[in-house]
Short mmCIF file of C-alpha atoms in Angstrom, two decimals:
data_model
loop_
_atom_site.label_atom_id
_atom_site.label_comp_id
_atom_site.label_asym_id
_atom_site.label_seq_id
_atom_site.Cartn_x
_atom_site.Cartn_y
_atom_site.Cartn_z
CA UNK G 1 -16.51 32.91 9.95
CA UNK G 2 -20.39 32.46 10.62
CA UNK G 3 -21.93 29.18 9.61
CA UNK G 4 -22.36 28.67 6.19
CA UNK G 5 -25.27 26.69 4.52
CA UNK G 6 -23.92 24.84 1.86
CA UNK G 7 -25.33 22.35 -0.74
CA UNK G 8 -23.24 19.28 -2.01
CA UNK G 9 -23.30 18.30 -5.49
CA UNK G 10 -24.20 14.88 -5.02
CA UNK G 11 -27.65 16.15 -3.77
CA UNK G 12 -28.46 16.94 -7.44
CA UNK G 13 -27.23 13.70 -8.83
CA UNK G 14 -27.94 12.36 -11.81
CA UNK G 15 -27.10 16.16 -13.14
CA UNK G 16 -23.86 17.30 -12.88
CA UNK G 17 -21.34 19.17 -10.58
CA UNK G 18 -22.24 22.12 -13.00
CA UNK G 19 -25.84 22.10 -12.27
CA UNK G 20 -25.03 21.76 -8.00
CA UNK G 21 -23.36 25.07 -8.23
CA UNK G 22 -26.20 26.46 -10.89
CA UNK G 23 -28.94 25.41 -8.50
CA UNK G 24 -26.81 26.52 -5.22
CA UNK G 25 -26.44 30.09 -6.86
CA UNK G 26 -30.09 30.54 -7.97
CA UNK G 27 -31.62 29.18 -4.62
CA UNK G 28 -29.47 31.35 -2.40
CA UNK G 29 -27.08 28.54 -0.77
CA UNK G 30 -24.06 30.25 1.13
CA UNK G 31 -21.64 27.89 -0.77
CA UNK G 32 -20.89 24.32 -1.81
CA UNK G 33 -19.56 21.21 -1.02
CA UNK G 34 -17.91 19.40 -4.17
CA UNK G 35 -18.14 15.56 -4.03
CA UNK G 36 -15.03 14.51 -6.32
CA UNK G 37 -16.44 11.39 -7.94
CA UNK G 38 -17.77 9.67 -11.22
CA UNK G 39 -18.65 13.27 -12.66
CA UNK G 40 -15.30 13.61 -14.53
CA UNK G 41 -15.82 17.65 -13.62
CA UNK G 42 -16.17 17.12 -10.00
CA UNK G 43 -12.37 15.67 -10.41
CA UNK G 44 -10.90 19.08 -12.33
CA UNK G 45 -9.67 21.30 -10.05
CA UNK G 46 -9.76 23.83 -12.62
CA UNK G 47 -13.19 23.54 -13.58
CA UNK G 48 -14.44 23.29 -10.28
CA UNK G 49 -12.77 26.79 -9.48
CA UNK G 50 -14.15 28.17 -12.63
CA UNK G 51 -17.62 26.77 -11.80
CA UNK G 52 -17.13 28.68 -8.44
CA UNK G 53 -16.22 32.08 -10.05
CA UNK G 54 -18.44 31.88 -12.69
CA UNK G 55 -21.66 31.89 -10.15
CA UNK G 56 -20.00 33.98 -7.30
CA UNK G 57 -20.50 30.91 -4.73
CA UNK G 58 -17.72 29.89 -2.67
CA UNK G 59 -16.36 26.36 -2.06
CA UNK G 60 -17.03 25.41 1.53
CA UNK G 61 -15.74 21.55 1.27
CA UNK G 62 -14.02 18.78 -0.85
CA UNK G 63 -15.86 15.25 -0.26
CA UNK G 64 -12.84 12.97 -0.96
CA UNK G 65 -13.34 10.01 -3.34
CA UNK G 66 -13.16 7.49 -0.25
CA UNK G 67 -17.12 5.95 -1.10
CA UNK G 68 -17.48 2.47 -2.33
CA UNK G 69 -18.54 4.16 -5.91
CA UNK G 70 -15.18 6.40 -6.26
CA UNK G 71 -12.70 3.54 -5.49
CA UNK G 72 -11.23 4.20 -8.40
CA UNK G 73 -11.30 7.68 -8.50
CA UNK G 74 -8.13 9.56 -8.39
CA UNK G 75 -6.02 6.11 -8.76
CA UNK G 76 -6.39 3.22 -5.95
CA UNK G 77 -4.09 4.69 -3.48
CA UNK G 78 -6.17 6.02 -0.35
CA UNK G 79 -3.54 8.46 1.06
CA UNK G 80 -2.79 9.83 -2.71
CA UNK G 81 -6.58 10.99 -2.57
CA UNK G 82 -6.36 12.50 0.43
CA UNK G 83 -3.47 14.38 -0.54
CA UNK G 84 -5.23 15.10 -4.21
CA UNK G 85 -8.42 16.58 -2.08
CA UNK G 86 -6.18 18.81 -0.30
CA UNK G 87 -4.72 20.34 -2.99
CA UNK G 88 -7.68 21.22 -4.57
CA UNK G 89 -9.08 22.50 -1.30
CA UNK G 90 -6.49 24.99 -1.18
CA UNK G 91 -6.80 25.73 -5.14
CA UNK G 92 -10.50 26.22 -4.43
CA UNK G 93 -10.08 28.34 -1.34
CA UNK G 94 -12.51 25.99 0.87
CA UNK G 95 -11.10 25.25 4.53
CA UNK G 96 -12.47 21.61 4.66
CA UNK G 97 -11.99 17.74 3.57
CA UNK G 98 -14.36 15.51 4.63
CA UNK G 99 -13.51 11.65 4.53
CA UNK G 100 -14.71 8.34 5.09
CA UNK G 101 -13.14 6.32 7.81
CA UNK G 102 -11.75 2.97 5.77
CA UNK G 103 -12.96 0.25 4.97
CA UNK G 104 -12.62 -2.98 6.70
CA UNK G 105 -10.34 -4.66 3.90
CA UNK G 106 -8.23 -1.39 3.75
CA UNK G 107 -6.02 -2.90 6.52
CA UNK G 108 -2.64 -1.10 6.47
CA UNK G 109 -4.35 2.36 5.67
CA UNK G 110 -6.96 1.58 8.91
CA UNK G 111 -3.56 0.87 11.07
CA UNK G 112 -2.26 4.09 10.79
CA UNK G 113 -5.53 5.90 9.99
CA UNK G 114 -5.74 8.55 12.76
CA UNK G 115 -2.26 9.38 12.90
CA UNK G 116 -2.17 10.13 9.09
CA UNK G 117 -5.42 12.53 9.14
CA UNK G 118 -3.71 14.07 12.05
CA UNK G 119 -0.25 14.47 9.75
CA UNK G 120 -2.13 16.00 6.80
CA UNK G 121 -3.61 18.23 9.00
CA UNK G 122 -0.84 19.85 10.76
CA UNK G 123 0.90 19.62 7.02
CA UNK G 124 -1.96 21.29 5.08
CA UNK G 125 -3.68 23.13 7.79
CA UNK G 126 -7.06 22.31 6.57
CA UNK G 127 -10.06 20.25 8.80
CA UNK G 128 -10.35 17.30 7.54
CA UNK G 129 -13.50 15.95 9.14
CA UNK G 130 -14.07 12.08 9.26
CA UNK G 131 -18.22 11.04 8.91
CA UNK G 132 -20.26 9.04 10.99
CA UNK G 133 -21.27 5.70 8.77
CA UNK G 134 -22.73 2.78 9.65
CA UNK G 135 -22.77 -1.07 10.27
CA UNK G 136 -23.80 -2.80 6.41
CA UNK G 137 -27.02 -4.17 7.76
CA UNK G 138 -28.49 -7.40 5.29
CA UNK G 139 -31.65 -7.04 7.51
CA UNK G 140 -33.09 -4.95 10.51
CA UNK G 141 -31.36 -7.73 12.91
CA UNK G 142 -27.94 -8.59 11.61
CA UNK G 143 -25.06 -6.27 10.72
CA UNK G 144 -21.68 -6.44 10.00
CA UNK G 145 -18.52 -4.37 10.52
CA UNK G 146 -17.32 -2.80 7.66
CA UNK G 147 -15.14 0.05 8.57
CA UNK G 148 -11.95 0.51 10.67
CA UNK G 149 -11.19 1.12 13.68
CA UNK G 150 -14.82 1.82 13.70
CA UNK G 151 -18.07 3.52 11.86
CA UNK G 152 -18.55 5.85 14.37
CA UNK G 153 -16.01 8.80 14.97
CA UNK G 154 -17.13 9.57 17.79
CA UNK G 155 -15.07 7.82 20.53
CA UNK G 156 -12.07 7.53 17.79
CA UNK G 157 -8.61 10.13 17.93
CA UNK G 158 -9.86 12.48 15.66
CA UNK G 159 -9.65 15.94 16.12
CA UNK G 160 -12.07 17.05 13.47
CA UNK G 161 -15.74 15.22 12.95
CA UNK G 162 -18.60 14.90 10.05
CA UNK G 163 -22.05 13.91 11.32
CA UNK G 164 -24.76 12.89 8.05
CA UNK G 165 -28.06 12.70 9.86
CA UNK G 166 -28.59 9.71 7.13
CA UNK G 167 -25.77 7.38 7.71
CA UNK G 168 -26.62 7.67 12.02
CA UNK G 169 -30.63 6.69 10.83
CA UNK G 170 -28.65 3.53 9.36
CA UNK G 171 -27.22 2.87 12.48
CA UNK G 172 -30.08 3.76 14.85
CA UNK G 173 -27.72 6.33 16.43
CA UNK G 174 -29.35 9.34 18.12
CA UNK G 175 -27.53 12.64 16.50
CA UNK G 176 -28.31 14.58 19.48
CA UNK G 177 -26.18 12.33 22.00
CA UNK G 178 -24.15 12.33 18.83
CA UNK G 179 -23.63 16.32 19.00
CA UNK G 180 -22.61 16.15 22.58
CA UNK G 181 -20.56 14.09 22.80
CA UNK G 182 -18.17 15.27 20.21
CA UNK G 183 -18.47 18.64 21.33
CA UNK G 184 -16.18 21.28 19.78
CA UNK G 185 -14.54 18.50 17.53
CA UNK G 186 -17.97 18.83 15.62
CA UNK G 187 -16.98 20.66 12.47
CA UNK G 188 -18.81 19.90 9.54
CA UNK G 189 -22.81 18.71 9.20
CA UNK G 190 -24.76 16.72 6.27
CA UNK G 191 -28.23 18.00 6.82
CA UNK G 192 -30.37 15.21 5.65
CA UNK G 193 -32.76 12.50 6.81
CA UNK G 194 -33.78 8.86 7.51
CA UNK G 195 -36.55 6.58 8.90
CA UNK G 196 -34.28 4.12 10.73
CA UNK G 197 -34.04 1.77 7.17
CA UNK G 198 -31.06 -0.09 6.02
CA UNK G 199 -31.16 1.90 3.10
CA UNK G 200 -28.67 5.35 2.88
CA UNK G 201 -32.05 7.52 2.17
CA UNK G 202 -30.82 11.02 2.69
CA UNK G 203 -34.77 12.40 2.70
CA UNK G 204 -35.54 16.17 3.09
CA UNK G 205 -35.14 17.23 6.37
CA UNK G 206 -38.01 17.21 8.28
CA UNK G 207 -39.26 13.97 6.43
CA UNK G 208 -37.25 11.44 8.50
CA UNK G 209 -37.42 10.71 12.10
CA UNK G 210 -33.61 12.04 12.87
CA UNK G 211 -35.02 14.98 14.65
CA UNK G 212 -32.82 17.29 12.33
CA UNK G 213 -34.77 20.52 13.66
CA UNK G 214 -33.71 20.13 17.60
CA UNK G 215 -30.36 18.96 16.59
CA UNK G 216 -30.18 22.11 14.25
CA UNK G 217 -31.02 24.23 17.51
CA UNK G 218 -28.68 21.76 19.97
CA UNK G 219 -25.57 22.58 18.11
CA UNK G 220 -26.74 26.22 17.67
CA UNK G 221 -27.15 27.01 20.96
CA UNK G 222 -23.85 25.22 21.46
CA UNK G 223 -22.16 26.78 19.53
CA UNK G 224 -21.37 25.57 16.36
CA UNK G 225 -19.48 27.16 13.99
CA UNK G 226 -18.59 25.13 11.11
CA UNK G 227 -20.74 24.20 8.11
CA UNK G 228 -23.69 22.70 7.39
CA UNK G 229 -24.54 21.45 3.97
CA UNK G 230 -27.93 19.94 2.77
CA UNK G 231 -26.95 16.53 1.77
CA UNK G 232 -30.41 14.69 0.26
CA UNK G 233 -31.77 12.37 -2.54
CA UNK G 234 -33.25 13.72 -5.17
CA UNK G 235 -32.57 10.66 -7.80
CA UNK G 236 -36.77 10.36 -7.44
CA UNK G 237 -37.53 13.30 -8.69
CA UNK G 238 -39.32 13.65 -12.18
CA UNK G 239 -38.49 17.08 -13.19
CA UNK G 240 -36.25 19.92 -12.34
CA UNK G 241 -38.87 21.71 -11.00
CA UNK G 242 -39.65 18.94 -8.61
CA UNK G 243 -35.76 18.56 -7.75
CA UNK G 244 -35.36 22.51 -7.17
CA UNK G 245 -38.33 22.24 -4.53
CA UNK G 246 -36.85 20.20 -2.60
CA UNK G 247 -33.30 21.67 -2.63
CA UNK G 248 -35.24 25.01 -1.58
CA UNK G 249 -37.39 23.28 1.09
CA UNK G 250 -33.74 22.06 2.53
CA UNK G 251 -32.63 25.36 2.57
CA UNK G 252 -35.39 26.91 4.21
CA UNK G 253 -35.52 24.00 6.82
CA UNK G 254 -31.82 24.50 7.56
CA UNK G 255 -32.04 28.27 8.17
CA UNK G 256 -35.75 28.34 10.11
CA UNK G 257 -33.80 25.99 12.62
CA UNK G 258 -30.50 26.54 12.80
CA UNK G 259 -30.66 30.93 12.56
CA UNK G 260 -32.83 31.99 15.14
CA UNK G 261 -30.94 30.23 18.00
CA UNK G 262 -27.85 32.00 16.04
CA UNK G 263 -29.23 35.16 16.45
CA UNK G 264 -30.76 34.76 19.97
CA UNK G 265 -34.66 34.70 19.11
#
Protein backbone atom coordinates (compact mmCIF):
# COMPACT_ATOMS: atom_id res chain seq x y z
CA UNK A 1 0.00 0.00 0.00
CA UNK A 2 1.38 3.57 -1.02
CA UNK A 3 1.96 6.04 1.76
CA UNK A 4 -0.90 7.43 3.19
CA UNK A 5 -1.22 11.05 4.59
CA UNK A 6 -3.15 10.90 7.52
CA UNK A 7 -4.34 13.48 10.14
CA UNK A 8 -4.66 12.56 13.94
CA UNK A 9 -7.45 13.74 15.93
CA UNK A 10 -5.57 15.26 18.55
CA UNK A 11 -4.38 17.88 15.95
CA UNK A 12 -7.90 19.40 16.17
CA UNK A 13 -8.12 19.36 19.89
CA UNK A 14 -10.22 21.11 21.83
CA UNK A 15 -13.01 19.78 19.11
CA UNK A 16 -13.72 16.40 19.02
CA UNK A 17 -12.72 13.01 17.39
CA UNK A 18 -15.91 13.79 15.25
CA UNK A 19 -14.68 16.99 13.91
CA UNK A 20 -10.78 15.20 13.09
CA UNK A 21 -12.52 12.92 10.72
CA UNK A 22 -15.02 15.95 9.46
CA UNK A 23 -12.02 18.15 8.78
CA UNK A 24 -9.79 15.04 7.39
CA UNK A 25 -12.70 14.29 4.84
CA UNK A 26 -13.32 17.89 3.66
CA UNK A 27 -9.51 18.79 3.32
CA UNK A 28 -8.65 15.69 1.33
CA UNK A 29 -6.47 13.68 4.07
CA UNK A 30 -5.85 9.97 2.87
CA UNK A 31 -7.06 8.74 6.34
CA UNK A 32 -6.76 9.13 10.11
CA UNK A 33 -5.06 8.41 13.05
CA UNK A 34 -7.50 8.09 16.18
CA UNK A 35 -5.88 9.17 19.50
CA UNK A 36 -8.04 7.09 22.15
CA UNK A 37 -8.11 9.55 25.03
CA UNK A 38 -10.24 12.04 27.21
CA UNK A 39 -12.78 12.40 24.17
CA UNK A 40 -15.14 9.66 25.51
CA UNK A 41 -15.77 8.98 21.44
CA UNK A 42 -12.22 8.49 20.64
CA UNK A 43 -12.62 5.37 23.25
CA UNK A 44 -15.90 3.69 21.27
CA UNK A 45 -14.87 1.44 18.94
CA UNK A 46 -18.16 1.59 17.47
CA UNK A 47 -18.39 5.13 16.98
CA UNK A 48 -15.09 5.51 15.75
CA UNK A 49 -15.96 2.92 12.88
CA UNK A 50 -19.14 4.70 12.23
CA UNK A 51 -17.30 8.07 12.14
CA UNK A 52 -15.05 6.29 9.50
CA UNK A 53 -17.96 5.06 7.26
CA UNK A 54 -19.94 7.88 7.60
CA UNK A 55 -17.13 10.23 5.77
CA UNK A 56 -15.59 7.46 3.50
CA UNK A 57 -11.99 7.98 5.27
CA UNK A 58 -10.16 5.08 6.38
CA UNK A 59 -8.47 4.47 9.76
CA UNK A 60 -4.73 4.39 9.25
CA UNK A 61 -3.70 4.15 13.19
CA UNK A 62 -4.84 3.74 16.89
CA UNK A 63 -2.67 6.13 19.28
CA UNK A 64 -2.91 4.01 22.48
CA UNK A 65 -3.87 5.78 25.74
CA UNK A 66 -0.13 5.41 27.06
CA UNK A 67 0.30 9.70 27.47
CA UNK A 68 0.57 11.16 30.88
CA UNK A 69 -3.18 12.68 30.19
CA UNK A 70 -4.87 9.10 29.34
CA UNK A 71 -3.46 7.24 32.41
CA UNK A 72 -6.60 6.46 33.22
CA UNK A 73 -8.00 5.74 30.12
CA UNK A 74 -9.11 2.30 29.39
CA UNK A 75 -8.46 1.22 33.24
CA UNK A 76 -4.75 1.51 34.81
CA UNK A 77 -3.41 -1.62 33.42
CA UNK A 78 -0.74 -0.78 30.58
CA UNK A 79 -0.80 -4.18 28.76
CA UNK A 80 -4.87 -4.23 28.98
CA UNK A 81 -4.60 -0.98 26.72
CA UNK A 82 -2.47 -2.32 24.47
CA UNK A 83 -4.52 -5.21 23.99
CA UNK A 84 -7.87 -2.79 23.99
CA UNK A 85 -5.99 -0.69 20.99
CA UNK A 86 -5.57 -3.77 19.11
CA UNK A 87 -8.84 -4.80 19.06
CA UNK A 88 -10.14 -1.82 17.87
CA UNK A 89 -7.44 -1.64 15.24
CA UNK A 90 -8.68 -4.69 13.77
CA UNK A 91 -12.53 -3.55 14.29
CA UNK A 92 -11.49 -0.38 12.48
CA UNK A 93 -9.54 -2.07 9.72
CA UNK A 94 -6.26 0.19 10.35
CA UNK A 95 -2.86 -1.89 10.27
CA UNK A 96 -1.14 0.20 13.06
CA UNK A 97 -0.73 0.93 17.02
CA UNK A 98 1.45 3.40 17.94
CA UNK A 99 2.70 3.53 21.69
CA UNK A 100 4.66 5.28 24.10
CA UNK A 101 7.66 3.58 25.52
CA UNK A 102 6.87 3.59 29.60
CA UNK A 103 7.36 5.56 31.91
CA UNK A 104 10.11 5.55 34.36
CA UNK A 105 7.85 4.53 37.47
CA UNK A 106 6.14 1.82 35.25
CA UNK A 107 8.90 -0.61 36.39
CA UNK A 108 7.64 -4.19 35.85
CA UNK A 109 5.86 -3.19 32.48
CA UNK A 110 9.51 -1.39 31.33
CA UNK A 111 11.23 -4.97 32.33
CA UNK A 112 9.54 -6.87 29.93
CA UNK A 113 8.63 -4.01 27.56
CA UNK A 114 10.17 -5.15 24.24
CA UNK A 115 9.45 -8.64 24.52
CA UNK A 116 5.67 -7.92 25.11
CA UNK A 117 5.31 -5.44 21.93
CA UNK A 118 7.10 -8.15 20.15
CA UNK A 119 4.32 -10.90 21.61
CA UNK A 120 1.34 -8.74 20.60
CA UNK A 121 2.73 -8.43 17.44
CA UNK A 122 3.28 -11.87 16.29
CA UNK A 123 -0.31 -12.48 18.23
CA UNK A 124 -2.27 -9.68 16.48
CA UNK A 125 -0.23 -9.20 13.43
CA UNK A 126 -0.51 -5.52 13.50
CA UNK A 127 2.77 -2.80 13.69
CA UNK A 128 2.80 -1.52 16.65
CA UNK A 129 5.26 1.33 16.37
CA UNK A 130 6.94 2.74 19.61
CA UNK A 131 7.65 6.97 19.36
CA UNK A 132 10.63 8.80 19.85
CA UNK A 133 10.04 11.11 23.25
CA UNK A 134 12.18 12.93 25.11
CA UNK A 135 14.22 13.70 28.35
CA UNK A 136 11.52 16.06 30.82
CA UNK A 137 13.78 19.06 30.61
CA UNK A 138 12.99 21.82 33.84
CA UNK A 139 15.36 24.13 31.82
CA UNK A 140 17.52 24.23 28.54
CA UNK A 141 20.50 22.63 30.79
CA UNK A 142 19.11 19.95 33.04
CA UNK A 143 16.97 16.94 32.15
CA UNK A 144 15.85 14.00 33.58
CA UNK A 145 15.04 10.42 32.54
CA UNK A 146 11.66 9.67 32.43
CA UNK A 147 11.05 6.72 30.27
CA UNK A 148 12.30 3.08 30.17
CA UNK A 149 14.69 1.45 28.89
CA UNK A 150 15.01 4.69 27.13
CA UNK A 151 13.19 7.82 25.20
CA UNK A 152 14.66 7.08 22.15
CA UNK A 153 13.69 3.85 20.11
CA UNK A 154 16.14 4.00 18.17
CA UNK A 155 18.99 1.77 19.49
CA UNK A 156 16.13 -0.27 21.56
CA UNK A 157 14.72 -4.16 20.27
CA UNK A 158 11.96 -2.95 18.51
CA UNK A 159 11.03 -4.07 15.33
CA UNK A 160 8.56 -1.38 14.43
CA UNK A 161 9.36 2.63 15.10
CA UNK A 162 7.28 6.13 15.43
CA UNK A 163 9.35 9.27 14.84
CA UNK A 164 7.18 12.89 15.96
CA UNK A 165 9.42 15.56 14.52
CA UNK A 166 8.15 17.45 17.91
CA UNK A 167 9.13 15.20 20.68
CA UNK A 168 13.08 14.83 18.77
CA UNK A 169 12.99 19.12 18.79
CA UNK A 170 12.55 18.38 22.70
CA UNK A 171 15.42 16.39 22.73
CA UNK A 172 17.69 18.26 20.29
CA UNK A 173 17.78 15.03 18.21
CA UNK A 174 18.43 15.43 14.47
CA UNK A 175 15.41 13.37 12.60
CA UNK A 176 17.50 12.88 9.67
CA UNK A 177 20.33 10.75 11.54
CA UNK A 178 17.13 9.67 13.18
CA UNK A 179 15.68 8.20 9.72
CA UNK A 180 18.85 6.37 9.04
CA UNK A 181 19.51 4.87 11.45
CA UNK A 182 16.33 3.02 11.96
CA UNK A 183 16.12 2.23 8.50
CA UNK A 184 13.34 -0.14 7.34
CA UNK A 185 12.10 -0.45 11.07
CA UNK A 186 10.76 3.19 10.32
CA UNK A 187 7.04 2.64 10.01
CA UNK A 188 4.94 5.29 11.06
CA UNK A 189 5.71 9.41 10.99
CA UNK A 190 4.10 12.45 13.10
CA UNK A 191 4.65 15.26 10.70
CA UNK A 192 4.98 18.23 12.91
CA UNK A 193 7.44 20.80 14.22
CA UNK A 194 9.63 22.43 16.94
CA UNK A 195 12.20 25.20 17.67
CA UNK A 196 14.45 23.17 19.99
CA UNK A 197 12.06 24.41 23.31
CA UNK A 198 11.27 22.35 26.26
CA UNK A 199 7.86 22.72 25.39
CA UNK A 200 5.95 19.64 23.15
CA UNK A 201 5.00 22.49 20.39
CA UNK A 202 3.95 20.38 17.47
CA UNK A 203 4.05 23.77 15.01
CA UNK A 204 3.09 23.51 11.27
CA UNK A 205 5.61 22.05 9.39
CA UNK A 206 7.80 24.25 7.90
CA UNK A 207 7.54 26.65 11.01
CA UNK A 208 10.09 24.82 13.23
CA UNK A 209 13.67 24.22 12.67
CA UNK A 210 13.28 20.14 12.42
CA UNK A 211 13.99 20.32 8.78
CA UNK A 212 10.66 18.32 8.15
CA UNK A 213 10.95 19.05 4.22
CA UNK A 214 14.52 17.14 3.63
CA UNK A 215 13.52 14.52 6.05
CA UNK A 216 10.16 14.22 4.04
CA UNK A 217 12.46 13.68 0.83
CA UNK A 218 15.27 11.43 2.97
CA UNK A 219 12.78 8.80 3.80
CA UNK A 220 11.18 9.16 0.32
CA UNK A 221 13.93 8.52 -1.57
CA UNK A 222 14.56 5.71 0.90
CA UNK A 223 11.95 4.25 0.65
CA UNK A 224 9.39 4.61 3.00
CA UNK A 225 6.33 3.08 2.92
CA UNK A 226 4.35 3.46 5.94
CA UNK A 227 2.30 6.46 7.07
CA UNK A 228 2.67 9.77 7.73
CA UNK A 229 0.17 11.73 9.68
CA UNK A 230 0.18 15.58 10.36
CA UNK A 231 0.41 15.71 14.04
CA UNK A 232 0.28 19.77 15.09
CA UNK A 233 -1.18 22.31 17.65
CA UNK A 234 -3.87 24.06 16.83
CA UNK A 235 -5.20 24.81 20.62
CA UNK A 236 -4.11 28.73 19.47
CA UNK A 237 -6.24 29.08 17.01
CA UNK A 238 -9.28 31.58 17.26
CA UNK A 239 -11.64 30.26 14.77
CA UNK A 240 -12.30 27.28 12.65
CA UNK A 241 -11.35 28.97 9.81
CA UNK A 242 -7.99 29.73 11.28
CA UNK A 243 -7.67 25.94 12.54
CA UNK A 244 -8.70 24.51 8.95
CA UNK A 245 -5.74 26.67 7.42
CA UNK A 246 -3.43 25.26 9.09
CA UNK A 247 -4.58 21.60 8.88
CA UNK A 248 -4.58 22.37 4.96
CA UNK A 249 -1.15 24.10 4.98
CA UNK A 250 0.05 20.59 6.74
CA UNK A 251 -1.34 18.77 4.12
CA UNK A 252 -0.01 20.57 1.35
CA UNK A 253 3.50 20.71 3.08
CA UNK A 254 3.41 16.93 3.53
CA UNK A 255 2.56 16.10 -0.10
CA UNK A 256 4.88 19.06 -1.94
CA UNK A 257 7.76 17.13 -0.03
CA UNK A 258 7.20 13.87 0.44
CA UNK A 259 5.33 13.05 -3.46
CA UNK A 260 7.61 14.18 -5.92
CA UNK A 261 10.60 12.07 -4.67
CA UNK A 262 7.66 9.27 -4.67
CA UNK A 263 7.03 9.72 -8.05
CA UNK A 264 10.64 10.34 -9.30
CA UNK A 265 10.49 14.24 -10.18
Amino acid sequence: MPTRIGLSTSSVYPESTAHGFAYAARLGYDAVEVMVGIDALSQQTSAVKQLSEHHEIPICAIHAPTLLFTQQVWGLEPWGKLERSAEMAHEVGAGTVVVHPPFRWQKEYARGFAEGVAALEASTGLVFAVENMYPWRATQKRGMEMYLPHWDPTHQPYAHTTIDLSHASIAHDDVLDMAAAQGERLRHVHLTDGTGSAKDEHLVPGRGSMRAAEFLRQIATSGFDGDIVLEINTRRCDSREEREADLAESLAFAREHFAPAVEGA
